[in-house]
Coordinates of C-alpha atoms in Angstrom, one line a residue:
M1 CA -7.5 25.3 -73.5
S2 CA -4.6 23.3 -75.6
R3 CA -4.9 19.6 -76.1
K4 CA -2.1 18.9 -73.8
P5 CA -3.4 20.0 -70.9
V6 CA -7.0 18.3 -71.7
A7 CA -4.6 15.1 -72.7
L8 CA -2.8 15.1 -69.2
A9 CA -6.0 16.0 -67.1
L10 CA -8.0 12.8 -68.3
L11 CA -5.0 10.7 -67.9
T12 CA -4.9 12.0 -64.3
L13 CA -8.9 11.8 -63.8
G14 CA -8.4 7.8 -65.3
A15 CA -5.4 7.2 -62.8
M16 CA -7.4 8.6 -59.9
A17 CA -10.3 6.2 -61.2
L18 CA -8.2 3.1 -61.2
T19 CA -6.7 4.0 -57.8
A20 CA -10.1 4.4 -56.3
C21 CA -11.4 1.2 -58.1
K22 CA -8.5 -1.1 -56.6
S23 CA -9.0 0.8 -53.3
N24 CA -12.4 -0.7 -53.1
T25 CA -11.2 -4.6 -53.7
V26 CA -11.4 -7.0 -51.1
A27 CA -9.3 -9.7 -51.0
L28 CA -9.8 -13.1 -49.6
N29 CA -7.5 -16.3 -48.9
G30 CA -8.4 -19.5 -48.0
A31 CA -6.6 -22.5 -48.0
G32 CA -7.4 -26.7 -47.2
S33 CA -9.0 -29.5 -48.7
T34 CA -7.9 -31.0 -52.0
F35 CA -11.4 -32.8 -52.1
V36 CA -13.3 -29.7 -52.7
N37 CA -10.5 -27.7 -54.7
P38 CA -12.6 -28.8 -58.0
V39 CA -16.0 -26.8 -56.8
M40 CA -14.7 -24.3 -54.8
T41 CA -12.4 -23.3 -57.9
R42 CA -16.3 -23.2 -59.7
W43 CA -17.5 -21.1 -56.9
V44 CA -14.9 -18.7 -56.8
Q45 CA -15.5 -18.3 -60.7
E46 CA -19.2 -17.8 -60.5
F47 CA -19.3 -15.4 -57.5
S48 CA -16.5 -13.2 -59.2
Q49 CA -18.3 -12.7 -62.2
S50 CA -21.5 -10.6 -60.0
H51 CA -19.0 -9.5 -57.5
P52 CA -15.7 -8.2 -59.4
N53 CA -14.5 -6.3 -56.5
I54 CA -14.1 -9.2 -54.4
Q55 CA -10.9 -11.5 -55.0
I56 CA -10.9 -15.2 -53.9
N57 CA -7.7 -17.2 -53.9
Y58 CA -7.8 -20.7 -53.0
Q59 CA -5.0 -22.6 -52.0
S60 CA -5.8 -26.6 -52.1
I61 CA -2.7 -28.0 -49.9
G62 CA -5.0 -30.2 -47.8
S63 CA -6.9 -30.5 -44.8
G64 CA -4.2 -30.6 -42.3
A65 CA -2.5 -27.8 -43.5
G66 CA -5.8 -25.7 -44.1
V67 CA -6.8 -26.0 -40.3
Q68 CA -3.1 -24.8 -39.2
Q69 CA -3.1 -21.4 -41.6
V70 CA -6.8 -21.2 -40.0
K71 CA -5.0 -21.6 -36.5
A72 CA -2.2 -19.2 -37.3
G73 CA -4.3 -16.4 -38.8
T74 CA -2.8 -16.5 -42.2
V75 CA -6.2 -17.0 -44.0
D76 CA -9.6 -15.9 -44.1
F77 CA -11.1 -19.1 -44.0
G78 CA -10.3 -23.0 -44.4
A79 CA -11.6 -26.2 -45.7
S80 CA -11.6 -29.6 -44.5
D81 CA -13.2 -32.6 -45.0
A82 CA -13.0 -33.9 -41.3
P83 CA -14.8 -31.2 -39.0
L84 CA -13.1 -30.2 -36.0
T85 CA -13.3 -31.8 -32.8
D86 CA -14.3 -30.5 -29.6
S87 CA -10.5 -30.5 -28.0
A88 CA -9.4 -29.2 -31.5
L89 CA -12.2 -26.4 -31.3
A90 CA -10.8 -25.6 -27.5
A91 CA -7.1 -25.2 -28.5
M92 CA -7.6 -22.4 -31.0
Q93 CA -9.4 -18.9 -31.4
P94 CA -13.0 -19.2 -31.6
V95 CA -14.5 -20.2 -35.0
I96 CA -17.4 -21.5 -36.7
Q97 CA -17.4 -24.7 -39.0
I98 CA -20.0 -25.3 -41.4
P99 CA -20.9 -28.3 -44.0
E100 CA -20.6 -26.7 -47.2
S101 CA -20.4 -29.7 -49.5
A102 CA -20.7 -33.3 -49.7
G103 CA -19.2 -36.4 -51.9
P104 CA -18.0 -39.9 -52.2
V105 CA -14.7 -40.8 -51.4
C106 CA -14.0 -42.6 -54.4
I107 CA -11.5 -46.1 -54.6
T108 CA -10.0 -45.9 -57.9
Y109 CA -7.5 -48.1 -59.5
N110 CA -5.1 -48.8 -62.7
L111 CA -6.0 -52.5 -64.3
P112 CA -5.5 -52.4 -67.8
G113 CA -7.6 -54.4 -69.8
L114 CA -10.5 -54.6 -67.0
T115 CA -13.6 -53.3 -69.3
Q116 CA -15.8 -53.0 -66.4
P117 CA -16.1 -51.7 -63.2
L118 CA -14.2 -53.2 -60.1
Q119 CA -16.5 -54.6 -57.2
L120 CA -15.1 -54.4 -53.8
S121 CA -17.1 -55.7 -50.5
P122 CA -15.9 -54.0 -47.2
E123 CA -13.8 -56.9 -46.2
S124 CA -11.8 -56.9 -49.5
L125 CA -11.2 -53.2 -49.3
A126 CA -10.0 -53.5 -45.6
G127 CA -7.5 -56.3 -46.5
I128 CA -6.1 -54.9 -49.5
F129 CA -5.6 -51.6 -47.2
L130 CA -3.9 -53.8 -44.5
G131 CA -1.8 -55.9 -46.6
T132 CA -3.1 -58.7 -45.8
I133 CA -4.9 -59.2 -49.7
K134 CA -1.5 -58.7 -52.0
T135 CA -2.6 -60.1 -55.1
W136 CA -5.7 -58.7 -57.6
Q137 CA -6.6 -62.2 -58.3
D138 CA -7.3 -63.2 -54.1
P139 CA -10.0 -65.7 -53.7
R140 CA -12.1 -62.5 -51.8
I141 CA -11.5 -60.3 -54.9
T142 CA -12.6 -62.8 -57.1
A143 CA -15.5 -63.6 -55.3
D144 CA -16.5 -59.7 -55.6
N145 CA -16.4 -60.1 -59.5
P146 CA -17.7 -63.5 -60.5
G147 CA -17.0 -64.0 -64.1
V148 CA -14.1 -61.3 -64.4
T149 CA -10.7 -62.0 -65.4
L150 CA -8.6 -60.1 -62.7
P151 CA -4.8 -59.6 -63.8
K152 CA -2.3 -61.5 -62.1
Q153 CA -0.6 -58.7 -60.8
N154 CA 0.4 -57.5 -56.9
I155 CA -1.6 -54.9 -55.7
A156 CA 0.3 -51.3 -55.2
V157 CA -1.8 -49.1 -52.4
V158 CA -1.2 -45.7 -52.9
H159 CA -2.5 -43.5 -50.0
R160 CA -2.1 -39.3 -49.0
A161 CA 1.0 -38.4 -47.4
D162 CA -0.3 -35.3 -45.9
G163 CA -2.6 -34.9 -43.2
S164 CA -6.0 -35.0 -45.5
G165 CA -10.0 -35.2 -44.7
T166 CA -10.2 -37.5 -47.3
T167 CA -8.0 -39.7 -45.4
N168 CA -10.1 -39.1 -42.2
A169 CA -13.1 -40.3 -44.3
F170 CA -12.0 -43.2 -45.6
T171 CA -10.0 -44.4 -42.4
T172 CA -13.3 -43.4 -40.4
Y173 CA -15.0 -46.3 -43.0
L174 CA -12.4 -48.5 -42.7
S175 CA -12.8 -48.5 -38.9
A176 CA -16.5 -49.0 -39.0
I177 CA -16.3 -51.7 -40.9
S178 CA -12.9 -53.9 -40.2
Q179 CA -12.0 -54.7 -36.2
D180 CA -9.0 -55.5 -37.4
W181 CA -8.3 -51.9 -38.9
Q182 CA -9.9 -50.1 -36.0
T183 CA -7.3 -51.8 -33.6
K184 CA -4.1 -51.6 -35.7
V185 CA -4.4 -48.4 -37.2
G186 CA -7.5 -46.3 -36.4
K187 CA -8.7 -43.3 -38.2
G188 CA -7.6 -39.6 -38.2
N189 CA -6.5 -37.0 -40.8
S190 CA -2.9 -38.8 -40.8
V191 CA -2.6 -42.5 -39.8
S192 CA 0.1 -44.8 -40.0
W193 CA -0.5 -47.0 -43.2
P194 CA 0.4 -50.6 -43.1
V195 CA 1.4 -50.7 -46.6
G196 CA 1.5 -48.4 -49.6
L197 CA 3.4 -45.4 -51.3
G198 CA 2.5 -41.8 -50.4
G199 CA 1.3 -39.3 -52.6
K200 CA 0.7 -35.4 -51.7
G201 CA -3.0 -34.1 -52.3
S202 CA -5.3 -35.6 -54.4
E203 CA -3.2 -34.8 -57.1
G204 CA -0.6 -36.7 -55.9
V205 CA -2.4 -39.9 -55.4
T206 CA -3.6 -39.5 -59.0
G207 CA -0.3 -39.1 -60.1
Q208 CA 1.0 -42.2 -58.9
L209 CA -2.2 -44.2 -60.0
R210 CA -1.5 -43.1 -63.4
Q211 CA 1.7 -44.5 -63.6
S212 CA 1.6 -47.4 -61.3
P213 CA -0.2 -50.6 -63.4
G214 CA -1.8 -52.8 -60.7
A215 CA -2.4 -49.7 -58.0
I216 CA -5.1 -48.9 -56.3
G217 CA -6.0 -45.7 -54.1
Y218 CA -8.4 -43.4 -52.7
V219 CA -9.7 -39.5 -54.3
E220 CA -12.4 -37.6 -55.3
L221 CA -14.3 -38.4 -58.0
T222 CA -13.6 -35.2 -60.1
Y223 CA -9.8 -36.3 -59.7
A224 CA -10.5 -39.6 -60.9
Q225 CA -12.6 -38.8 -64.1
Q226 CA -10.2 -35.8 -65.2
N227 CA -7.3 -38.6 -65.0
N228 CA -9.4 -40.8 -67.1
L229 CA -9.1 -43.5 -63.8
P230 CA -12.1 -45.7 -63.1
V231 CA -13.9 -46.1 -60.1
A232 CA -14.9 -49.0 -58.1
K233 CA -18.3 -50.2 -56.7
I234 CA -18.7 -50.9 -53.4
K235 CA -20.6 -53.3 -51.2
N236 CA -22.8 -51.7 -48.6
Q237 CA -24.8 -52.9 -45.9
A238 CA -27.8 -53.7 -48.0
G239 CA -25.4 -55.9 -50.1
N240 CA -25.5 -54.0 -53.3
Y241 CA -22.4 -52.7 -55.2
I242 CA -22.8 -49.2 -55.2
A243 CA -21.0 -46.5 -57.9
P244 CA -19.9 -43.1 -56.1
T245 CA -21.9 -40.3 -57.5
A246 CA -23.9 -37.3 -56.3
Q247 CA -27.1 -39.4 -56.0
S248 CA -25.6 -42.0 -54.1
T249 CA -24.1 -39.6 -51.4
T250 CA -27.5 -37.8 -51.5
S251 CA -28.7 -41.1 -49.9
A252 CA -26.4 -41.3 -47.3
I253 CA -26.9 -38.0 -46.3
N254 CA -30.6 -38.8 -46.0
A255 CA -29.8 -42.2 -44.1
F256 CA -28.3 -39.7 -41.4
T257 CA -30.7 -36.9 -41.5
D258 CA -31.9 -36.9 -37.6
A259 CA -28.6 -37.4 -36.4
L260 CA -27.2 -34.5 -38.7
S261 CA -29.9 -32.1 -37.6
K262 CA -28.5 -32.5 -33.9
D263 CA -24.6 -32.3 -35.2
P264 CA -23.5 -32.2 -38.7
R265 CA -20.5 -33.3 -37.6
T266 CA -22.1 -37.2 -38.0
P267 CA -19.8 -39.0 -40.3
I268 CA -22.1 -40.4 -43.2
V269 CA -19.9 -43.7 -43.6
N270 CA -21.4 -47.2 -44.0
P271 CA -25.2 -46.4 -44.0
P272 CA -28.1 -48.4 -42.5
A273 CA -28.7 -51.7 -44.8
H274 CA -32.4 -49.5 -45.2
A275 CA -30.6 -46.8 -47.6
G276 CA -30.2 -49.7 -50.2
D277 CA -28.9 -47.5 -52.7
A278 CA -26.3 -45.3 -50.6
Y279 CA -22.6 -45.0 -51.7
P280 CA -20.9 -46.6 -48.5
I281 CA -17.5 -43.9 -48.5
S282 CA -19.3 -40.5 -48.5
T283 CA -18.4 -37.2 -46.6
L284 CA -19.4 -33.7 -46.1
T285 CA -17.0 -31.5 -46.1
F286 CA -16.6 -28.0 -44.0
L287 CA -15.9 -24.6 -43.9
I288 CA -13.8 -23.4 -40.8
I289 CA -14.2 -19.6 -40.3
P290 CA -13.0 -17.2 -37.7
K291 CA -15.5 -15.8 -35.6
D292 CA -14.2 -12.7 -35.7
G293 CA -11.9 -10.1 -37.7
T294 CA -10.6 -6.5 -37.6
D295 CA -11.6 -5.7 -41.3
K296 CA -15.0 -5.3 -41.7
D297 CA -15.4 -4.8 -45.3
K298 CA -13.1 -8.2 -45.6
R299 CA -15.6 -9.8 -43.1
A300 CA -18.7 -8.3 -45.4
A301 CA -17.3 -9.8 -48.2
L302 CA -16.3 -13.2 -46.9
K303 CA -20.1 -13.6 -45.4
S304 CA -21.2 -12.9 -48.7
F305 CA -19.4 -15.6 -50.3
I306 CA -20.1 -18.1 -47.6
Q307 CA -23.6 -16.9 -48.2
Y308 CA -23.7 -17.6 -52.1
I309 CA -21.8 -21.0 -51.5
I310 CA -25.1 -22.5 -49.0
G311 CA -27.3 -20.5 -51.7
D312 CA -27.1 -20.2 -55.5
G313 CA -23.6 -22.2 -55.2
Q314 CA -25.3 -25.6 -54.1
S315 CA -26.5 -26.2 -57.5
V316 CA -23.1 -26.0 -58.8
S317 CA -22.2 -28.4 -56.5
G318 CA -24.2 -31.0 -58.5
T319 CA -22.7 -30.6 -61.9
L320 CA -19.1 -31.4 -60.4
N321 CA -20.3 -34.7 -58.7
Y322 CA -20.7 -33.2 -55.0
A323 CA -24.2 -33.7 -53.6
P324 CA -26.3 -30.7 -52.5
L325 CA -26.6 -30.1 -48.9
P326 CA -30.1 -30.9 -47.3
D327 CA -32.4 -27.7 -46.2
G328 CA -31.8 -28.5 -42.6
V329 CA -27.9 -28.6 -42.7
K330 CA -28.4 -25.1 -44.9
Q331 CA -30.7 -23.8 -42.2
Y332 CA -28.0 -24.3 -39.6
D333 CA -25.1 -22.8 -41.8
L334 CA -27.1 -19.5 -41.9
Q335 CA -27.8 -19.4 -38.4
Q336 CA -23.5 -20.3 -37.7
L337 CA -22.8 -17.4 -40.3
N338 CA -24.6 -15.0 -38.6
Q339 CA -22.6 -15.4 -35.1
L340 CA -19.6 -13.7 -37.6
T341 CA -18.6 -10.1 -36.3
A342 CA -16.2 -7.6 -37.3
G343 CA -14.4 -5.9 -34.2
G344 CA -16.6 -7.5 -32.4
Q345 CA -19.6 -6.2 -33.6
P346 CA -22.3 -8.1 -35.6
L347 CA -22.0 -7.9 -39.7
Q348 CA -25.1 -6.2 -41.4

């Protein structure tokens, strides 16, 4: 046999193998929370190393937009920092929603020359975002920061412009600690902000903050660190000023153990005074997954990815400032995952 036919045969076999390999690849698409994007990116990277035939694309477009894409059926899963209410669940095809991580909503700021972390009481924070506290030398802020020289500068508030679960968590906190906020603004993925400039996504908020001396806003901790922005210590119900960390978020989760065992949608903001080391603006984040789908291979791959997140992926969370899920919540998640079906049939 001549070399030419052999080479042609080998090329043909290689092409057939490549085609077969591609045909076995499963592509999953997700979208939603910018808050969870740093750890989601790592989860995808880690999972893909051991599952090369499963390709996962996650779009960090905000919780509200992610929920809408799940509702429209254009993604395989969504992520939101705010769980769906019963009425929202009733308005869409059956889904399961499970907590997959938790983290602090950080208050970050741009105050050149301030060499120690800013401290803020609940009253000061609510006043800033209500627009009733307008300067950094307001007596309420100086009382939170004894011995600290604050700048003679107006406060520039930066908030999310898009529908955001991070906004939901932050405004849930403000509603819990301020009757004025609860009455005038309330809580939700989107609210009518009394003051401030909007940024799209956590990326947009950090971008506005970096270029605006005197600004203050709220983001996930990794975004603040990646942009070299400081984060404030917030006074909790025990009277302690607490920095946002994975550990202080875990303390907040532990303060709500009983309530979370009954309903994982329970907010974990403003923990009671006995949780002395708990950060007061923390949130669980959620995956929102259609219960059924037509593609059995895709559904099996999706279940495998979510099982990884709940299991080994939790150790990854702690390296990126997220708090690992407690065992009770992980057990709840696994029970919910068993409800996933393909063409109405249970997944193996």
